[in-house]
Short mmCIF file of C-alpha atoms in Angstrom, two decimals:
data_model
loop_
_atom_site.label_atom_id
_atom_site.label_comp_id
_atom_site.label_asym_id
_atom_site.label_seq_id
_atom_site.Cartn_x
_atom_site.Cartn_y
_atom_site.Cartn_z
CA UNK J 1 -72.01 15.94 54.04
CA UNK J 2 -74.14 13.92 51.42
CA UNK J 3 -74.33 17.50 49.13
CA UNK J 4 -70.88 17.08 48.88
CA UNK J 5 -70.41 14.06 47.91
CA UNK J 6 -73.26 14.38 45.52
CA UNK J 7 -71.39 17.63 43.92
CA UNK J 8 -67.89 16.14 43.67
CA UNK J 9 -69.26 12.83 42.25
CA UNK J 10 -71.49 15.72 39.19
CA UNK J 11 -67.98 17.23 38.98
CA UNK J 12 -66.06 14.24 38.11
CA UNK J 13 -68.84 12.77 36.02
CA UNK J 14 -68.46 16.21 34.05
CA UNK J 15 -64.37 15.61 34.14
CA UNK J 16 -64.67 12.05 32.69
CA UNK J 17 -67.44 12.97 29.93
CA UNK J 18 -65.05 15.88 28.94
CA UNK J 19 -61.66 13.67 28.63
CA UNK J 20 -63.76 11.39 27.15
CA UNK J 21 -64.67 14.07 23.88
CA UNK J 22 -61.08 14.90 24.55
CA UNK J 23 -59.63 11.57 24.13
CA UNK J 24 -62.28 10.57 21.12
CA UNK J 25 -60.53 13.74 19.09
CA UNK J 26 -57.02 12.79 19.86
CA UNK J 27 -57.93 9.49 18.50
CA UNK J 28 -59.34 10.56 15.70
CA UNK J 29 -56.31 13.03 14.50
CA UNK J 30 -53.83 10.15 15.51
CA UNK J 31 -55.62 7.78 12.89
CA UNK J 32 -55.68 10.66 9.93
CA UNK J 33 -52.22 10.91 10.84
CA UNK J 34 -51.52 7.12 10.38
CA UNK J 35 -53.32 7.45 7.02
CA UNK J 36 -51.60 10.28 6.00
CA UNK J 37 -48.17 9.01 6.82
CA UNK J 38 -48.87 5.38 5.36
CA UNK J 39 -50.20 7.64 2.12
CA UNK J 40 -46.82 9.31 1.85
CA UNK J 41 -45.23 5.77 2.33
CA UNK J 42 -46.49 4.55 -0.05
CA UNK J 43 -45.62 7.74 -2.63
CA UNK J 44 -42.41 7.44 -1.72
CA UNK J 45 -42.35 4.34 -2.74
CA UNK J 46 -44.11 4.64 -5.92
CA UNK J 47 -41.82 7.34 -6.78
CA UNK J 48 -38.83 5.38 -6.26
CA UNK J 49 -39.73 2.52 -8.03
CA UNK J 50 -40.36 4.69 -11.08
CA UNK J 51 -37.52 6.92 -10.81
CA UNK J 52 -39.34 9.87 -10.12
CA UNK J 53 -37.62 11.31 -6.82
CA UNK J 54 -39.59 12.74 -4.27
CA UNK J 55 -42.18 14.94 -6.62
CA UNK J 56 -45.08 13.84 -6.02
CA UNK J 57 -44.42 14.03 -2.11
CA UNK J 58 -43.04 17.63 -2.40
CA UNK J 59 -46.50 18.32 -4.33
CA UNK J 60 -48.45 16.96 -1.35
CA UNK J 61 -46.72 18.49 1.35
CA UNK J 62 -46.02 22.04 -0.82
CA UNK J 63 -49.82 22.40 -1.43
CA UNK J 64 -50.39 25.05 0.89
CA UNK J 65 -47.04 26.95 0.03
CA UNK J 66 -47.69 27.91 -3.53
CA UNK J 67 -50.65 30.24 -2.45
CA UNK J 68 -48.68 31.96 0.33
CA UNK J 69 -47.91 35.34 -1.79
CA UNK J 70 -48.44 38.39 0.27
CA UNK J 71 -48.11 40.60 -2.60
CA UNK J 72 -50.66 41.46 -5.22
CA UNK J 73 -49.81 39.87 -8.69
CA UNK J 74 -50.68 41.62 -11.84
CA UNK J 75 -51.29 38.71 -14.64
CA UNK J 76 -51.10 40.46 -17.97
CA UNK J 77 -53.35 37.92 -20.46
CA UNK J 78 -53.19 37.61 -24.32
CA UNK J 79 -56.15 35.65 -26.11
CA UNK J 80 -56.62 34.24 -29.64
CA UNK J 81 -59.64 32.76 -30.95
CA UNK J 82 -57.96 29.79 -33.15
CA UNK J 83 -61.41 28.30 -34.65
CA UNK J 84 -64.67 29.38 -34.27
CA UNK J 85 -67.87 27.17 -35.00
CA UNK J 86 -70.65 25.66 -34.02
CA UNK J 87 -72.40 29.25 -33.45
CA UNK J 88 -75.78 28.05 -31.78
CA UNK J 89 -79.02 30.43 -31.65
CA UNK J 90 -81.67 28.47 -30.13
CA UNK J 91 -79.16 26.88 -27.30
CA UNK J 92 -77.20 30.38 -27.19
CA UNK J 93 -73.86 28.72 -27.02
CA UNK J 94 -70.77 28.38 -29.12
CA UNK J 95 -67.46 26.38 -30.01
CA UNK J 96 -64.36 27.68 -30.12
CA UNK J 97 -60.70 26.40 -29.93
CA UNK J 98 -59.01 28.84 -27.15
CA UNK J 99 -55.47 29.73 -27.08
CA UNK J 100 -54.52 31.95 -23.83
CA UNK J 101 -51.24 33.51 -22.65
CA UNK J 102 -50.65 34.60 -19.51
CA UNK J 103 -47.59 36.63 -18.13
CA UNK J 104 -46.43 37.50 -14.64
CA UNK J 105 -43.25 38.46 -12.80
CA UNK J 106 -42.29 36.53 -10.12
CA UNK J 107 -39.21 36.98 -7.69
CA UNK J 108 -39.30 33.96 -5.33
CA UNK J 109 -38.23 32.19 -8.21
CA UNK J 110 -34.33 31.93 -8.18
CA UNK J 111 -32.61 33.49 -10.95
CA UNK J 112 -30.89 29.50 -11.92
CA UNK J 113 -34.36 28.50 -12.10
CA UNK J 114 -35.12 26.44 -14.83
CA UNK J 115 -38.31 24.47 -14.49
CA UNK J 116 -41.66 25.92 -13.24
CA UNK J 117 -43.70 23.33 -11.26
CA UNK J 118 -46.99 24.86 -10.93
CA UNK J 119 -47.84 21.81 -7.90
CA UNK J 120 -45.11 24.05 -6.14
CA UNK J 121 -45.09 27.49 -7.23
CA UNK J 122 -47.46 30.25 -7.14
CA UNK J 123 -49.85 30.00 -10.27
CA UNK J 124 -52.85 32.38 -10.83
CA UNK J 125 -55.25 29.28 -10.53
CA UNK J 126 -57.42 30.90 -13.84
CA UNK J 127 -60.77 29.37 -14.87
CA UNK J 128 -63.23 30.39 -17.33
CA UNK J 129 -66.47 30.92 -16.40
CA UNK J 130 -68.66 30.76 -19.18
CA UNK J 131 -67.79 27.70 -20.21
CA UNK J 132 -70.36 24.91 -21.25
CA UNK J 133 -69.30 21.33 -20.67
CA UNK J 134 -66.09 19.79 -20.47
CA UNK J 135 -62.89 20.88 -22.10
CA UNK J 136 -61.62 19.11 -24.91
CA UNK J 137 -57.93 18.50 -26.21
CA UNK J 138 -56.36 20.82 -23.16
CA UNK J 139 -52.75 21.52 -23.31
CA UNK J 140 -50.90 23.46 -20.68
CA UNK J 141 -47.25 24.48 -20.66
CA UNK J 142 -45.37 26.53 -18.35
CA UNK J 143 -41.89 28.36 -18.80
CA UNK J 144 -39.30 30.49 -17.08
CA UNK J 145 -38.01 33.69 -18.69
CA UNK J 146 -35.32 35.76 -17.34
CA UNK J 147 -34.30 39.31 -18.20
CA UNK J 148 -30.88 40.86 -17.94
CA UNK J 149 -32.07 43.58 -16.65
CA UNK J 150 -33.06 43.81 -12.46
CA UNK J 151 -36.59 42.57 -13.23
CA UNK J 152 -37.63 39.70 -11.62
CA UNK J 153 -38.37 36.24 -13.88
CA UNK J 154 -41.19 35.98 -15.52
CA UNK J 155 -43.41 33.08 -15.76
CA UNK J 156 -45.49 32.33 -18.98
CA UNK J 157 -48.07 30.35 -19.38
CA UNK J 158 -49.58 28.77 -22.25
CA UNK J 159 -52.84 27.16 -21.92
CA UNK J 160 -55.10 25.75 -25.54
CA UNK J 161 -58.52 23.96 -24.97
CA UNK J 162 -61.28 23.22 -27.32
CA UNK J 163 -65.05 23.96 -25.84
CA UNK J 164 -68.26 25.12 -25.86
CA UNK J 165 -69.05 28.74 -24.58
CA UNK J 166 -72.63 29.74 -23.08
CA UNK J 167 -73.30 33.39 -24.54
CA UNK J 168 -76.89 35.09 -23.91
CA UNK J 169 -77.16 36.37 -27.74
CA UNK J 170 -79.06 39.83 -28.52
CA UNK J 171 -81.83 39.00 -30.59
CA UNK J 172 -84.01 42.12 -31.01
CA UNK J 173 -82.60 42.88 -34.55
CA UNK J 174 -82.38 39.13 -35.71
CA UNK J 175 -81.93 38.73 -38.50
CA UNK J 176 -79.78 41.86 -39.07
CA UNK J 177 -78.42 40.95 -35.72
CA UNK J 178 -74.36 41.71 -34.30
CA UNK J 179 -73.50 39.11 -31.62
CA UNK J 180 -70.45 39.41 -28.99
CA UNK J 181 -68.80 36.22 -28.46
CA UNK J 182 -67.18 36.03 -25.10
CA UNK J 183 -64.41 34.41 -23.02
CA UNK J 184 -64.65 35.50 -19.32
CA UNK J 185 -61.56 34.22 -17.75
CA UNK J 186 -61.35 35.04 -14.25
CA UNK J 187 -59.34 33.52 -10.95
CA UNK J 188 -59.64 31.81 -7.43
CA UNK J 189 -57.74 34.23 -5.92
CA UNK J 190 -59.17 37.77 -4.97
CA UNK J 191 -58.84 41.13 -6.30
CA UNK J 192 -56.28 41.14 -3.44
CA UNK J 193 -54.43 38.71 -4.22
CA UNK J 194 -54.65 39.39 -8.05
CA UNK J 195 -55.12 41.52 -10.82
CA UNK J 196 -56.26 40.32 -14.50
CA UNK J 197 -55.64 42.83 -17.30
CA UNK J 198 -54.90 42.51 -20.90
CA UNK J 199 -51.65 42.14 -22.32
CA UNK J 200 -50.72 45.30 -24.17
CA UNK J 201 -47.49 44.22 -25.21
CA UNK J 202 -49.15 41.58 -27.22
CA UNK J 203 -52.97 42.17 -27.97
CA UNK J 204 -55.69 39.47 -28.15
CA UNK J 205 -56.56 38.21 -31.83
CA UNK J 206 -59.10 36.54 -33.91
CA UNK J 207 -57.88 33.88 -36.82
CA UNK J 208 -60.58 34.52 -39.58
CA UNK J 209 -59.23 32.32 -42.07
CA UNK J 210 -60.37 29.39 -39.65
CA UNK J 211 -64.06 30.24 -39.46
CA UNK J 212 -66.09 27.31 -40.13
CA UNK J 213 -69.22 29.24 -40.07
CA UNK J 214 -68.80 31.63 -42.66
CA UNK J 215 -72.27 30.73 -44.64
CA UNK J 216 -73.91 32.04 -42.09
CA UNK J 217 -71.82 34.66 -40.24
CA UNK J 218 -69.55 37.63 -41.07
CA UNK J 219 -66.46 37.81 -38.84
CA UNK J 220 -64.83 40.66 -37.67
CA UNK J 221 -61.35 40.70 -37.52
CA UNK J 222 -60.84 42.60 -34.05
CA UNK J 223 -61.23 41.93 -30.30
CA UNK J 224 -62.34 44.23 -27.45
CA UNK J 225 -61.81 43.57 -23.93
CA UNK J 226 -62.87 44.85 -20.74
CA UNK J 227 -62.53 44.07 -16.99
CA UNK J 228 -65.08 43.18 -14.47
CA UNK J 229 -65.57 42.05 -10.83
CA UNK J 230 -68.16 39.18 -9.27
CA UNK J 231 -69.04 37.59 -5.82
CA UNK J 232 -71.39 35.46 -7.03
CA UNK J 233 -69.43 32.60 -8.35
CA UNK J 234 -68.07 31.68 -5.13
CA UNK J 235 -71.01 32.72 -2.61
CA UNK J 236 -69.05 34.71 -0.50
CA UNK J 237 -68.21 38.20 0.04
CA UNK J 238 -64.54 37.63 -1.45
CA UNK J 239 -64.48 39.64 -4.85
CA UNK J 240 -62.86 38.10 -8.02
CA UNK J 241 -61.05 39.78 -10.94
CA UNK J 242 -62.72 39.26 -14.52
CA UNK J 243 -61.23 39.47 -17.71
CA UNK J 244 -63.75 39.62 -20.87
CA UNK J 245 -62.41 39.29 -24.56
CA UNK J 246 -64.89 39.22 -26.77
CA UNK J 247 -64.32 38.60 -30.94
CA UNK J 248 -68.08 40.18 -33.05
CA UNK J 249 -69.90 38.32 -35.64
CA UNK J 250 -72.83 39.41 -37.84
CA UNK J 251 -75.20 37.27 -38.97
CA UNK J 252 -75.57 36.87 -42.97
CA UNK J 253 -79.68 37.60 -43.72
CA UNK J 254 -79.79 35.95 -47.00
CA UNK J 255 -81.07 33.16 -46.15
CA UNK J 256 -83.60 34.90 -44.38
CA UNK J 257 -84.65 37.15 -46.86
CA UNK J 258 -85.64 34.57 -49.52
CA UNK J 259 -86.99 31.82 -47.54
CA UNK J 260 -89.32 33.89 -45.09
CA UNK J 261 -89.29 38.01 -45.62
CA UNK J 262 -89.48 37.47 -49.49
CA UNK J 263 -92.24 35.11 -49.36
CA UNK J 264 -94.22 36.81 -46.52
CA UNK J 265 -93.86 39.67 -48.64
CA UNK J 266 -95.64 37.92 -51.81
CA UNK J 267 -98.19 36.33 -49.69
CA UNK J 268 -99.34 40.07 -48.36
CA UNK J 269 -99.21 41.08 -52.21
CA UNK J 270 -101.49 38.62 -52.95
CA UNK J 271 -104.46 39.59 -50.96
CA UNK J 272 -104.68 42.53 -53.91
CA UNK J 273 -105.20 39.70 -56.58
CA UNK J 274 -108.33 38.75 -54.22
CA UNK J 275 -109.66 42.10 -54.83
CA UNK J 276 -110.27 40.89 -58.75
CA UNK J 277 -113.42 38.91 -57.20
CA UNK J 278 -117.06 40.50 -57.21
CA UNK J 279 -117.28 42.68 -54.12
CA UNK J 280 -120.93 40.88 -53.05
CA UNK J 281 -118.93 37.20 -53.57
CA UNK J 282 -118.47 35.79 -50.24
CA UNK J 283 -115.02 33.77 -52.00
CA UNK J 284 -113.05 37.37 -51.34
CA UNK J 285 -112.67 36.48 -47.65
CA UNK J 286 -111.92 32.86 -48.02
CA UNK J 287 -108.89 33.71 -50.01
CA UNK J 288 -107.55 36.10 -47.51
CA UNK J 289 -108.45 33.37 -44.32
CA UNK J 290 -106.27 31.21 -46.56
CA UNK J 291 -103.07 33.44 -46.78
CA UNK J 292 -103.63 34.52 -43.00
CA UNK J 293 -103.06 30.68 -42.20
CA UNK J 294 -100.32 30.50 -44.73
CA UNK J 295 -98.56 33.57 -42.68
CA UNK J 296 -99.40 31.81 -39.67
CA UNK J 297 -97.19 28.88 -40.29
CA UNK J 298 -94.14 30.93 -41.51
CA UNK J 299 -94.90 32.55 -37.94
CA UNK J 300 -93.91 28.98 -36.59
CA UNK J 301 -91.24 28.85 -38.56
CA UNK J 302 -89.53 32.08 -37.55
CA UNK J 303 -90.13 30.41 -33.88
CA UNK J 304 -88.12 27.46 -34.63
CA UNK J 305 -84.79 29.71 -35.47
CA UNK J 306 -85.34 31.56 -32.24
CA UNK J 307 -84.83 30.45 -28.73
CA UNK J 308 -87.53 30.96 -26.08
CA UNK J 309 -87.57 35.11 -25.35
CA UNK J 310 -90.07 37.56 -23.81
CA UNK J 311 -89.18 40.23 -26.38
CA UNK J 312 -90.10 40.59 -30.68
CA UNK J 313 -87.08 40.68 -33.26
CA UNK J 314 -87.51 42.56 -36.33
CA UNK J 315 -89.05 39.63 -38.13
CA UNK J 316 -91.38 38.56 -35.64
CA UNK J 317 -92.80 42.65 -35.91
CA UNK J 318 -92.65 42.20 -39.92
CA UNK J 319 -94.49 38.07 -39.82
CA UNK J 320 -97.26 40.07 -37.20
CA UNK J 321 -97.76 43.46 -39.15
CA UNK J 322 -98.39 40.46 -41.99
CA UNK J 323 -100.70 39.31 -40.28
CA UNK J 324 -102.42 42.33 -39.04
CA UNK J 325 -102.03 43.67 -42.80
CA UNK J 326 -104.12 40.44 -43.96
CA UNK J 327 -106.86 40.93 -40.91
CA UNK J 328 -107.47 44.40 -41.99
CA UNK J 329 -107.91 42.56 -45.90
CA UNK J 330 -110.45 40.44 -43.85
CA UNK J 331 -112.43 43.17 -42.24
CA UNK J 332 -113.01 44.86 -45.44
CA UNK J 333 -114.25 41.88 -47.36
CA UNK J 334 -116.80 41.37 -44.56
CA UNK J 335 -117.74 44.84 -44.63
CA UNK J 336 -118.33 45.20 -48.46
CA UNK J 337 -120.35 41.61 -48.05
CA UNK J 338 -122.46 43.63 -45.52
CA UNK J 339 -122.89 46.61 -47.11
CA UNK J 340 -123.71 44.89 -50.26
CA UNK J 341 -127.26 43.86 -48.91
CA UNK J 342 -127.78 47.47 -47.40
CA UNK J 343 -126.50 49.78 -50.57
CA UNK J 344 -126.92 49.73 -54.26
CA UNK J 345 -123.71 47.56 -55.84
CA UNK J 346 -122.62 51.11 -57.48
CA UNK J 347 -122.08 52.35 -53.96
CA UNK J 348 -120.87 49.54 -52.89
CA UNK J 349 -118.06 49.30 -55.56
CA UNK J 350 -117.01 53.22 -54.44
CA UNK J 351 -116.33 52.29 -50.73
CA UNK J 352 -114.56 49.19 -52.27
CA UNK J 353 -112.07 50.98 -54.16
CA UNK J 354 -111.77 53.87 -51.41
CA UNK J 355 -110.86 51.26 -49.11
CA UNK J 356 -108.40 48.94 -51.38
CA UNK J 357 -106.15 52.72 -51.80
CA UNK J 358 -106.01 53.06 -47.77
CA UNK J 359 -105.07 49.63 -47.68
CA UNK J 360 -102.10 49.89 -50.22
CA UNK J 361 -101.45 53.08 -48.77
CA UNK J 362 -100.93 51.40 -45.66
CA UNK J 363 -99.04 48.72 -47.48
CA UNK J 364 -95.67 51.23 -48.93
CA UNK J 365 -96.00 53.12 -46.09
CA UNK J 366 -95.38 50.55 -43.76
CA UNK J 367 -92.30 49.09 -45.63
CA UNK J 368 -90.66 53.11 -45.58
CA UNK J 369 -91.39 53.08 -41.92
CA UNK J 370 -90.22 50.02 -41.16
CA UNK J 371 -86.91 50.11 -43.06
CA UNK J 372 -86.02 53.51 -41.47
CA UNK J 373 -86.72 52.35 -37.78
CA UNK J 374 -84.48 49.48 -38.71
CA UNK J 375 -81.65 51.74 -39.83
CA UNK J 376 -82.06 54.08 -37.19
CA UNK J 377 -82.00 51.46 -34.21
CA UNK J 378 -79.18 49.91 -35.62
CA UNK J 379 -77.08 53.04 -35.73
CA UNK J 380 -77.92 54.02 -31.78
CA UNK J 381 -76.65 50.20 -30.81
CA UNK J 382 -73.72 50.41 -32.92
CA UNK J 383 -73.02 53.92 -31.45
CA UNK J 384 -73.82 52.62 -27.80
CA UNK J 385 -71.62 50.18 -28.16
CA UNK J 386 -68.59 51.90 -28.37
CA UNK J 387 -69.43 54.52 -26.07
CA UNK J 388 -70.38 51.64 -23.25
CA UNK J 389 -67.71 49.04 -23.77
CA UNK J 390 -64.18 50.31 -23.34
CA UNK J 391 -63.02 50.01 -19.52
CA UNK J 392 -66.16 48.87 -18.47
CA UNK J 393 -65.90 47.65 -14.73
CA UNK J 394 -69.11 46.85 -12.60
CA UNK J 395 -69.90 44.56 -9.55
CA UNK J 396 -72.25 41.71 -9.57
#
């Protein structure tokens, strides 16, 4: 008899714990409730005072309806680069003013529809991805347009923003380099829900005549555009529609030229002048230590135009054949300075000038080389390039 009575007082210990959780969430909801309700008082109020109807308490209580779309959109999207500057190497970024277009039919809307209201209405939700920052000076305007024909409405949407764009830049043919710029716009919804394609109709653009950094960039006057997919900005195995546009620039190497190649290039020349001194005289090799540290520093130089990469550009190979060019000047001043106390000076003077031919030998040769390998990799990127690009679609 007392086992019973010691089960039926666990059981209703057990009942009164569990209408206790029961109770604690009923109270809870019932005071979100109250907040919610004394928020939408107090809209309603607002809204009234200021003659604004009930908008912003639609908006609240319409949030959930203007993503409830059970068929898949297609969002045709026109882009125009209005101003490009600000192009930044070392930080790999850019700034560009950004005007996009977007276009998609829609037939919930009524055909006496006049106003969209995007708080209400299904909108594409479209973000950019590689953007750096904040945006600046945003405008955003939507509009109804309807056809005569049976075709749904159509809703445009005109969005212009001013920002900074992250872009990882090329660099292995700096200074002779060709950079993409690119705009990845892509969407909350899925691939789904969505498609992003460009709008043939009305083709993306590039305003050249507003390039503010035209002393030290040539740009193109096209845009290419391809599509893409990605997980990995939302961390979840929902896959998201990308759209890339992408305007070219190529960077101008004049300054390049004659304030580091040109100068390199006299500095190399003038380990020949130190060949004027007596090969026994120990002065031969200080000159050439000199213009190695000389090289050195334009080496630094070169480093301060470049971000931090793993790989060489074609003027870090030319600044360290320099400076293997003026080691090898080195080696055979030391050498003639040792073979000096071994050999007659007569013999000495033969092996000198044998030497000083290899080494300007070396010297032309290297510049031939090195111009064709320039030429030719240039040519198999450019050719890459538009084999690779066009309808490019991967997954991250």
């Amino acid at each position: 008899m007392l086992e019973v009575e010691t089960v039926n007082s666990k059981k209703t210990k057990d009942e009164n714990v569990k209408l206790a959780k029961v109770f604690k969430v009923l109270s809870s909801n019932i005071e979100k409730n109250n907040e919610l309700l004394d928020q939408l008082f107090e809209l309603t109020l607002e809204s009234e005072s200021n003659h604004q109807g009930l908008a912003p308490l639609r908006s609240i209580l319409s949030k959930d309806l203007s993503a409830a779309r059970e068929d898949k959109v297609t969002v045709e999207i026109k882009l125009t680069f209005m101003k490009i500057n600000d192009i930044d190497t070392v930080d790999q970024k850019f700034q560009s003013e950004i005007f996009i277009q977007a276009k998609w039919h829609d037939h919930l809307i009524k055909p006496d529809e006049k106003v969209f209201e995007p708080s209400m209405m299904w909108t594409p939700k479209l973000i950019i991805l590689n953007i750096d920052g904040s945006i600046e000076e945003e405008h955003i305007d939507y509009s109804i347009l309807h056809s005569n024909d049976d075709n749904p409405p159509r809703v445009q949407l005109m969005w212009k923003f001013k920002a900074f764009f992250k872009e990882n830049l090329e660099l292995q043919h700096f200074p002779v380099d060709v950079q993409d710029l690119t705009i990845s716009i892509c969407t909350e919804k899925s691939i789904h829900e969505i498609e992003i394609i460009e709008d043939q109709s009305s083709l993306s653009s590039v305003n050249t005549q507003a390039f503010l950094d035209a002393s030290e960039w040539n740009l193109y006057n096209h845009t290419e555009s391809y599509r893409d997919k990605t997980t990995v900005e939302y961390a979840r195995s929902t896959v998201h529609s990308i759209l890339h546009i992408q305007c070219r620039v190529a960077r101008k190497i004049g300054y390049f030229v004659w304030n580091i190649i040109f100068i390199v290039f006299l500095i190399i020349g003038l380990t020949f002048a130190s060949y004027s001194i007596e090969v026994d005289n120990g002065d031969r090799l200080a000159v050439n230590i000199t213009l190695f540290l000389t090289a050195v520093t334009f080496k630094l130089v070169v480093k301060q135009s470049l971000p931090t990469i793993s790989y060489l550009t074609y003027l870090d190979l030319y600044v360290l054949a320099a400076l293997i060019f003026l080691a090898l000047n080195a080696t055979q001043n030391a050498a003639m300075k040792s073979l000096a106390y071994i050999y007659q000076l007569k013999e000495v003077k033969i092996y000198d000038r044998n030497s000083i031919a290899s080494l300007a030998v070396i010297f032309i040769l290297f510049h031939i080389v090195f111009g064709i390998y320039i030429a030719f990799t240039k040519a198999m990127e450019n050719a890459g390039k538009r084999q690779t690009l066009p309808g490019k679609e991967r997954l991250h």
